[in-house]
Tab-separated table of C-alpha atoms and ligand atoms in Angstrom:
chain	number	residue	atom	x	y	z
A	6	MET	CA	229.676	104.578	37.243
A	7	ALA	CA	232.277	105.906	34.266
A	8	GLY	CA	232.617	106.131	30.874
A	9	LYS	CA	229.306	107.067	28.998
A	10	ALA	CA	227.801	108.027	32.468
A	11	ILE	CA	230.725	110.369	32.811
A	12	ARG	CA	230.407	112.155	29.783
A	13	LYS	CA	226.428	112.240	30.230
A	14	ARG	CA	226.706	113.597	33.815
A	15	GLN	CA	229.297	116.420	32.372
A	16	LYS	CA	226.662	117.709	30.192
A	17	GLU	CA	224.087	117.930	33.056
A	18	THR	CA	223.905	121.200	34.893
A	19	SER	CA	222.928	119.403	38.259
A	20	ASN	CA	223.839	120.762	41.497
A	21	ASP	CA	224.537	117.473	42.904
A	22	GLN	CA	227.594	118.113	44.817
A	23	GLU	CA	228.509	114.257	45.007
A	24	ASN	CA	228.472	114.156	41.017
A	25	LEU	CA	230.479	116.673	40.610
A	26	SER	CA	233.463	115.533	43.029
A	27	THR	CA	233.065	111.703	41.238
A	28	LEU	CA	233.951	113.500	38.087
A	29	SER	CA	236.925	115.270	39.458
A	30	PHE	CA	238.212	112.368	40.516
A	31	LEU	CA	239.544	111.385	36.948
A	32	GLU	CA	240.335	114.926	35.675
A	33	THR	CA	243.935	115.165	34.800
A	34	GLU	CA	246.224	117.418	33.011
A	35	LEU	CA	248.901	116.313	30.070
A	36	CYS	CA	251.462	118.712	28.853
A	37	GLY	CA	249.294	121.631	29.442
A	38	PHE	CA	245.622	120.453	28.082
A	39	LYS	CA	243.134	118.942	30.328
A	40	ILE	CA	241.691	115.896	30.019
A	41	HIS	CA	238.252	114.395	31.317
A	42	SER	CA	239.847	110.890	32.078
A	43	PRO	CA	243.520	109.518	32.549
A	44	THR	CA	242.909	106.490	30.213
A	45	MET	CA	243.755	106.616	26.394
A	46	LEU	CA	243.623	104.695	23.175
A	47	ALA	CA	246.741	102.852	22.699
A	48	SER	CA	248.317	103.475	19.052
A	49	GLY	CA	247.002	100.851	16.728
A	50	VAL	CA	244.182	98.694	18.335
A	51	LEU	CA	241.333	100.424	16.569
A	52	GLY	CA	243.172	101.856	13.448
A	53	ILE	CA	241.808	105.091	12.348
A	54	SER	CA	238.009	105.317	11.971
A	55	PHE	CA	237.122	108.926	12.695
A	56	ASP	CA	233.066	108.049	12.591
A	57	LEU	CA	234.375	105.884	15.716
A	58	PHE	CA	236.210	108.507	17.648
A	59	PRO	CA	233.671	110.548	19.196
A	60	ARG	CA	231.806	107.006	20.794
A	61	ILE	CA	235.410	106.173	21.918
A	62	ILE	CA	235.443	109.371	23.987
A	63	GLU	CA	232.003	109.313	25.108
A	64	SER	CA	232.849	105.840	26.536
A	65	GLY	CA	235.347	107.429	28.927
A	66	CYS	CA	238.309	107.801	26.976
A	67	GLY	CA	240.425	110.987	27.611
A	68	VAL	CA	242.639	111.171	24.706
A	69	ILE	CA	242.852	109.339	21.453
A	70	VAL	CA	246.089	108.085	20.095
A	71	SER	CA	245.671	107.410	16.070
A	72	LYS	CA	247.625	104.543	14.634
A	73	SER	CA	250.803	105.095	13.448
A	74	ILE	CA	251.256	106.978	10.088
A	75	GLY	CA	254.015	106.689	7.835
A	76	LEU	CA	254.919	109.227	4.665
A	77	GLU	CA	253.439	106.459	2.177
A	78	PRO	CA	250.887	104.118	2.308
A	79	ARG	CA	251.476	100.615	3.465
A	80	GLU	CA	249.360	97.446	3.057
A	81	GLY	CA	251.474	95.860	5.976
A	82	TYR	CA	252.059	91.847	6.633
A	83	GLY	CA	249.394	89.145	4.970
A	84	ASN	CA	247.685	86.592	7.423
A	85	PRO	CA	248.151	85.916	10.203
A	86	THR	CA	249.124	89.013	11.370
A	87	MET	CA	247.826	88.265	15.108
A	88	THR	CA	247.208	85.297	17.228
A	89	GLY	CA	246.873	84.864	21.379
A	90	VAL	CA	249.721	83.523	23.442
A	91	GLU	CA	249.780	83.136	27.500
A	92	ALA	CA	248.866	85.809	28.830
A	93	GLY	CA	248.802	88.113	25.935
A	94	TYR	CA	248.652	88.743	22.240
A	95	LEU	CA	251.349	88.462	19.330
A	96	ASN	CA	250.972	90.817	16.561
A	97	ALA	CA	252.864	91.931	13.359
A	98	ILE	CA	250.930	94.028	11.391
A	99	GLY	CA	253.573	95.461	9.725
A	100	LEU	CA	252.621	99.377	10.210
A	101	ALA	CA	249.662	98.719	7.755
A	102	ASN	CA	248.264	102.605	7.281
A	103	PRO	CA	246.937	104.863	4.277
A	104	GLY	CA	250.112	107.249	4.201
A	105	SER	CA	250.466	110.695	5.205
A	106	GLU	CA	248.365	112.175	2.153
A	107	GLU	CA	245.065	110.185	3.048
A	108	PHE	CA	245.513	111.209	6.569
A	109	ALA	CA	245.879	114.619	6.051
A	110	ARG	CA	242.889	114.571	3.788
A	111	GLU	CA	241.003	112.700	6.459
A	112	LEU	CA	242.037	115.376	9.037
A	113	GLU	CA	240.537	118.123	6.892
A	114	GLU	CA	237.558	116.403	5.963
A	115	GLU	CA	236.215	114.666	8.883
A	116	PHE	CA	238.598	115.279	11.981
A	117	SER	CA	238.040	119.424	11.657
A	118	LYS	CA	234.217	118.997	11.088
A	119	LYS	CA	233.852	116.660	14.337
A	120	PRO	CA	237.067	117.302	16.742
A	121	VAL	CA	238.051	114.947	19.087
A	122	PRO	CA	240.770	115.068	21.394
A	123	LEU	CA	243.547	113.359	19.419
A	124	ILE	CA	247.362	112.890	19.514
A	125	VAL	CA	248.616	111.628	16.151
A	126	SER	CA	251.139	109.022	16.145
A	127	ILE	CA	253.610	108.929	13.419
A	128	PHE	CA	256.243	106.307	12.010
A	129	ALA	CA	259.556	106.843	9.645
A	130	ASP	CA	262.742	105.528	8.927
A	131	SER	CA	264.719	108.598	9.972
A	132	ALA	CA	264.900	111.713	11.776
A	133	GLU	CA	264.108	113.546	8.721
A	134	HIS	CA	261.071	111.745	7.760
A	135	PHE	CA	259.673	112.225	11.050
A	136	ALA	CA	260.024	115.999	10.725
A	137	ASP	CA	258.383	115.623	7.044
A	138	LEU	CA	254.978	114.092	8.316
A	139	VAL	CA	255.203	116.926	11.503
A	140	LYS	CA	255.268	119.446	8.932
A	141	ARG	CA	252.517	117.851	6.435
A	142	PHE	CA	249.954	117.406	9.663
A	143	ASP	CA	250.900	120.652	11.708
A	144	ARG	CA	248.278	122.809	10.240
A	145	PHE	CA	245.657	120.467	12.082
A	146	ASN	CA	244.229	121.047	15.497
A	147	PHE	CA	245.297	118.036	17.225
A	148	LEU	CA	246.805	117.752	20.560
A	149	ALA	CA	250.051	116.636	20.004
A	150	TYR	CA	252.443	114.131	18.225
A	151	GLU	CA	253.307	110.549	19.293
A	152	LEU	CA	256.490	109.437	18.049
A	153	ASN	CA	256.674	105.744	17.598
A	154	LEU	CA	260.263	105.091	17.379
A	155	SER	CA	260.002	101.114	17.393
A	156	CYS	CA	259.905	100.677	13.555
A	157	PRO	CA	262.745	99.741	11.484
A	158	HIS	CA	265.679	101.849	10.542
A	159	VAL	CA	266.816	101.803	7.321
A	160	LYS	CA	270.395	103.142	7.805
A	161	ASP	CA	270.441	99.993	10.296
A	162	VAL	CA	268.372	97.508	9.339
A	163	GLY	CA	267.042	95.081	11.969
A	164	SER	CA	267.392	97.539	14.860
A	165	GLU	CA	264.740	99.859	16.025
A	166	ILE	CA	265.102	103.676	15.048
A	167	GLY	CA	264.538	104.668	18.926
A	168	SER	CA	266.663	102.060	20.299
A	169	GLU	CA	269.394	103.682	20.847
A	170	PRO	CA	269.665	107.090	23.020
A	171	ALA	CA	271.343	108.962	20.543
A	172	ASP	CA	269.283	108.240	17.282
A	173	ALA	CA	266.224	108.314	19.460
A	174	ALA	CA	267.237	111.922	20.795
A	175	GLU	CA	267.998	113.074	16.791
A	176	VAL	CA	264.489	112.153	16.019
A	177	VAL	CA	263.013	114.302	18.665
A	178	LYS	CA	265.251	117.055	18.408
A	179	VAL	CA	264.793	117.239	14.189
A	180	SER	CA	261.033	116.537	14.938
A	181	ARG	CA	260.676	119.577	17.698
A	182	SER	CA	262.419	122.017	15.434
A	183	ALA	CA	259.368	121.412	12.915
A	184	THR	CA	256.373	122.084	15.434
A	185	GLY	CA	255.332	123.971	18.447
A	186	LYS	CA	252.852	121.121	19.478
A	187	PRO	CA	253.657	118.860	22.061
A	188	ILE	CA	255.992	115.920	21.086
A	189	PHE	CA	255.641	112.232	22.955
A	190	ALA	CA	258.273	110.092	22.368
A	191	LYS	CA	257.323	106.155	22.601
A	192	MET	CA	260.133	104.270	24.016
A	193	PRO	CA	260.721	100.705	22.451
A	194	ALA	CA	260.082	97.846	25.385
A	195	THR	CA	263.888	96.564	25.344
A	196	ILE	CA	265.793	99.529	26.026
A	197	ILE	CA	268.728	98.646	28.061
A	198	ASN	CA	269.451	101.479	30.021
A	199	VAL	CA	266.235	103.055	30.128
A	200	PRO	CA	267.296	106.180	32.532
A	201	GLU	CA	269.732	107.243	29.526
A	202	TRP	CA	267.626	106.836	27.170
A	203	ALA	CA	264.643	108.803	29.021
A	204	LYS	CA	267.301	111.467	29.762
A	205	ALA	CA	268.242	112.021	26.102
A	206	VAL	CA	264.814	112.330	24.797
A	207	GLU	CA	263.885	114.849	27.869
A	208	SER	CA	267.287	116.922	26.608
A	209	ALA	CA	266.182	117.002	23.239
A	210	GLY	CA	262.970	118.326	24.027
A	211	ALA	CA	260.299	115.465	24.585
A	212	ASP	CA	257.468	116.876	26.554
A	213	ALA	CA	256.377	113.432	27.397
A	214	ILE	CA	257.353	109.678	27.639
A	215	VAL	CA	255.400	107.057	26.696
A	216	ALA	CA	256.080	103.707	27.887
A	217	ILE	CA	256.520	100.917	26.315
A	218	ASN	CA	255.780	99.709	22.880
A	219	THR	CA	255.362	95.805	22.151
A	220	ILE	CA	257.986	93.362	22.884
A	221	ARG	CA	259.563	90.928	20.046
A	222	ALA	CA	258.451	87.668	20.399
A	223	MET	CA	257.279	84.400	18.523
A	224	LYS	CA	254.730	81.419	18.545
A	225	ILE	CA	255.567	78.065	16.693
A	226	ASP	CA	252.797	76.072	15.443
A	227	LEU	CA	253.369	72.327	16.810
A	228	GLU	CA	251.572	70.887	13.693
A	229	SER	CA	252.875	72.723	10.807
A	230	LYS	CA	256.603	73.026	12.896
A	231	LYS	CA	256.732	76.803	11.874
A	232	PRO	CA	255.749	80.394	13.257
A	233	VAL	CA	252.637	81.157	13.405
A	234	LEU	CA	252.593	84.789	12.308
A	235	SER	CA	253.254	85.339	8.343
A	236	ASN	CA	256.115	87.616	9.486
A	237	LYS	CA	257.710	84.953	11.804
A	238	ILE	CA	258.513	87.492	14.697
A	239	GLY	CA	255.786	89.931	16.126
A	240	GLY	CA	255.093	92.220	19.274
A	241	LEU	CA	253.845	90.780	22.794
A	242	SER	CA	250.975	92.504	24.170
A	243	GLY	CA	248.563	92.362	27.088
A	244	PRO	CA	249.184	91.404	30.550
A	245	ALA	CA	252.357	89.864	29.573
A	246	ILE	CA	254.281	92.588	29.486
A	247	LYS	CA	252.772	94.781	32.122
A	248	PRO	CA	255.545	94.180	34.929
A	249	VAL	CA	258.079	95.090	31.917
A	250	ALA	CA	255.865	98.553	31.634
A	251	VAL	CA	255.401	98.933	35.098
A	252	ARG	CA	259.348	98.637	35.680
A	253	SER	CA	260.052	101.145	32.798
A	254	VAL	CA	257.789	104.046	34.136
A	255	TYR	CA	259.254	103.634	37.466
A	256	GLU	CA	262.916	103.983	36.335
A	257	ILE	CA	261.944	106.937	33.864
A	258	TYR	CA	260.228	108.606	36.454
A	259	GLU	CA	263.040	108.221	38.815
A	260	THR	CA	265.393	110.207	35.857
A	261	VAL	CA	263.342	112.998	34.214
A	262	LYS	CA	260.788	115.647	34.984
A	263	ILE	CA	258.276	115.521	31.896
A	264	PRO	CA	255.118	113.339	32.250
A	265	ILE	CA	254.996	109.787	31.736
A	266	VAL	CA	251.928	107.902	29.949
A	267	GLY	CA	251.887	104.186	31.138
A	268	VAL	CA	251.099	101.147	28.256
A	269	GLY	CA	251.375	97.737	28.536
A	270	GLY	CA	248.807	94.954	29.827
A	271	ILE	CA	246.104	97.422	31.754
A	272	VAL	CA	242.647	95.723	31.949
A	273	SER	CA	241.579	96.741	35.171
A	274	GLY	CA	241.138	99.553	37.478
A	275	GLU	CA	244.074	98.106	39.689
A	276	ASP	CA	246.581	97.860	36.637
A	277	ALA	CA	246.059	101.394	36.041
A	278	VAL	CA	246.866	102.331	39.560
A	279	GLU	CA	249.426	100.264	39.599
A	280	PHE	CA	251.017	102.564	36.523
A	281	PHE	CA	250.048	105.591	38.486
A	282	LEU	CA	251.924	104.744	41.793
A	283	ALA	CA	254.824	103.776	39.519
A	284	GLY	CA	254.866	107.414	38.102
A	285	ALA	CA	252.677	107.597	35.081
A	286	SER	CA	250.421	110.454	34.961
A	287	ALA	CA	248.477	109.175	32.117
A	288	VAL	CA	247.646	105.488	30.931
A	289	GLU	CA	246.824	104.003	27.381
A	290	ILE	CA	245.092	100.755	26.977
A	291	GLY	CA	245.501	98.431	24.112
A	292	SER	CA	244.700	94.990	23.739
A	293	ALA	CA	242.159	94.869	26.261
A	294	ILE	CA	240.284	96.781	23.907
A	295	GLY	CA	240.271	93.712	21.334
A	296	GLN	CA	238.581	91.743	23.812
A	297	ASP	CA	236.344	94.011	25.392
A	298	TYR	CA	236.138	96.626	23.092
A	299	LEU	CA	234.764	100.343	24.546
A	300	ASP	CA	233.840	98.719	27.861
A	301	SER	CA	237.623	98.539	28.781
A	302	PHE	CA	237.481	102.445	29.350
A	303	GLU	CA	234.295	102.312	31.699
A	304	ARG	CA	235.757	99.330	33.892
A	305	VAL	CA	239.517	100.867	34.338
A	306	ASN	CA	237.863	104.398	34.993
A	307	THR	CA	235.417	102.917	37.486
A	308	GLY	CA	238.399	101.144	39.452
A	309	VAL	CA	240.370	103.629	39.571
A	310	MET	CA	237.815	105.715	40.751
A	311	LYS	CA	236.853	102.911	43.383
A	312	TYR	CA	240.483	102.591	44.280
A	313	LEU	CA	240.875	106.504	44.936
A	314	LYS	CA	237.685	106.840	47.298
A	315	ARG	CA	238.458	103.764	49.306
A	316	ASN	CA	242.104	105.251	50.027
A	317	SER	CA	240.426	108.785	50.691
A	318	TYR	CA	242.085	110.451	47.737
A	319	SER	CA	240.258	113.204	45.558
A	320	ASN	CA	242.223	113.163	42.463
A	321	VAL	CA	244.191	110.700	40.599
A	322	LYS	CA	247.226	113.115	40.339
A	323	GLU	CA	247.365	112.349	44.070
A	324	ILE	CA	249.065	109.238	43.513
A	325	VAL	CA	251.258	109.415	40.837
A	326	GLY	CA	254.810	108.403	41.748
A	327	LEU	CA	253.554	107.520	45.444
A	328	ALA	CA	255.685	104.221	44.922
A	329	HIS	CA	259.058	106.277	44.992
A	330	TYR	CA	258.322	107.895	48.712
B	22	LIG	C1	247.343	95.316	17.066
B	22	LIG	C2	248.169	96.397	17.135
B	22	LIG	C3	248.656	97.106	16.537
B	22	LIG	C4	249.549	97.951	17.312
B	22	LIG	N1	250.068	99.117	16.140
B	22	LIG	C5	250.807	100.345	16.475
B	22	LIG	C6	251.092	101.167	15.817
B	22	LIG	O1	250.319	101.474	14.833
B	22	LIG	N2	251.789	102.001	16.864
B	22	LIG	C7	252.200	102.036	17.826
B	22	LIG	O2	253.261	102.789	18.261
B	22	LIG	N3	251.782	100.978	18.187
B	22	LIG	C8	251.469	100.078	18.152
B	22	LIG	N4	250.803	99.195	18.877
B	22	LIG	C9	251.009	98.998	20.202
B	22	LIG	C10	250.107	99.786	21.491
B	22	LIG	O3	249.979	100.966	21.390
B	22	LIG	C11	251.015	99.190	22.970
B	22	LIG	O4	251.945	100.151	22.876
B	22	LIG	C12	251.179	97.857	23.076
B	22	LIG	O5	250.162	97.222	22.662
B	22	LIG	C13	251.236	97.635	24.630
B	22	LIG	O6	249.638	97.553	25.283
B	22	LIG	P1	248.696	96.838	25.558
B	22	LIG	O7	249.138	95.493	26.117
B	22	LIG	O8	247.443	97.470	26.130
B	22	LIG	O9	248.170	96.382	24.117
B	22	LIG	C14	249.947	97.974	18.607
B	22	LIG	C15	249.488	96.874	19.007
B	22	LIG	C16	248.644	95.937	18.736
B	22	LIG	C17	248.247	94.994	19.704
């Protein structure tokens, strides 16, 4: 009983106490805003179709994170851009997106008419360009920004802009000064010193940390003897990366006070519970959507509620960080 059923029940004015208490299992807060479920849509996996957004929320998703938007439109890489691997997927989409002008138009014309709980993900090749994006979108009434810090850094070609704590902190600081909205810093997957990184972005003014993005990986086709993806290297996602993501959340929780959003390989309620126990206040679902589409939110929410009931908890907030005590 989750997803569509939850939303339907939220609309009902029933006095049924059991229904109300079931709903309250998943209600939580993130950076000052209330959300009806702690499962969010991860950036990138469903593109940015504003028509679809209300249905995603109806299915049990608490917050939608948009695909990462850059200043200029980008077509991305040629096919193949995605392939299956052991326990996950490899993708190299190449940050394909319509660009900031078109996205601002869609926010104006579509989102403003049918608002949903939305976080806008942005990427850029320098701190100043991140701030330019923030200034361009800030007049719209969405919840927060998610900074995709895993995109290439032009000054240092090849490395990700957020892989060094000082660089990530600079992006957060400059973006922070351009907005009053909460800023979620999304951590690249392969940070060597996670506590140092987390402290740096917290001190720079981040309101939350999202962990993790995909992990650089490759698949080679035995017949052609060549990498399968057109970009050769792609990002690994799905269950294969879950233990890396859980470890990252655990380390971040030990270091900072700001909330953490866990992402990486979540398919079931049990997966999400692992992230909550590690210290996540909410989770994002990515690759599982590609397989089971919107059923993923219902499945994960139902699994989390069953776990809470079985263990006599009345709200998901009660289990955040329990693996540390
Ligand atoms: C097809 C695809 C596109 C993605 N695009 C983005 C993106 O635009 N911005 C971003 O920050 N992360 C992007 N990601 C990473 C996801 O948001 C997420 O961090 C990662 O896939 C791990 O979660 P998962 O195992 O549930 O998929 C993308 C992932 C996939 C599979």
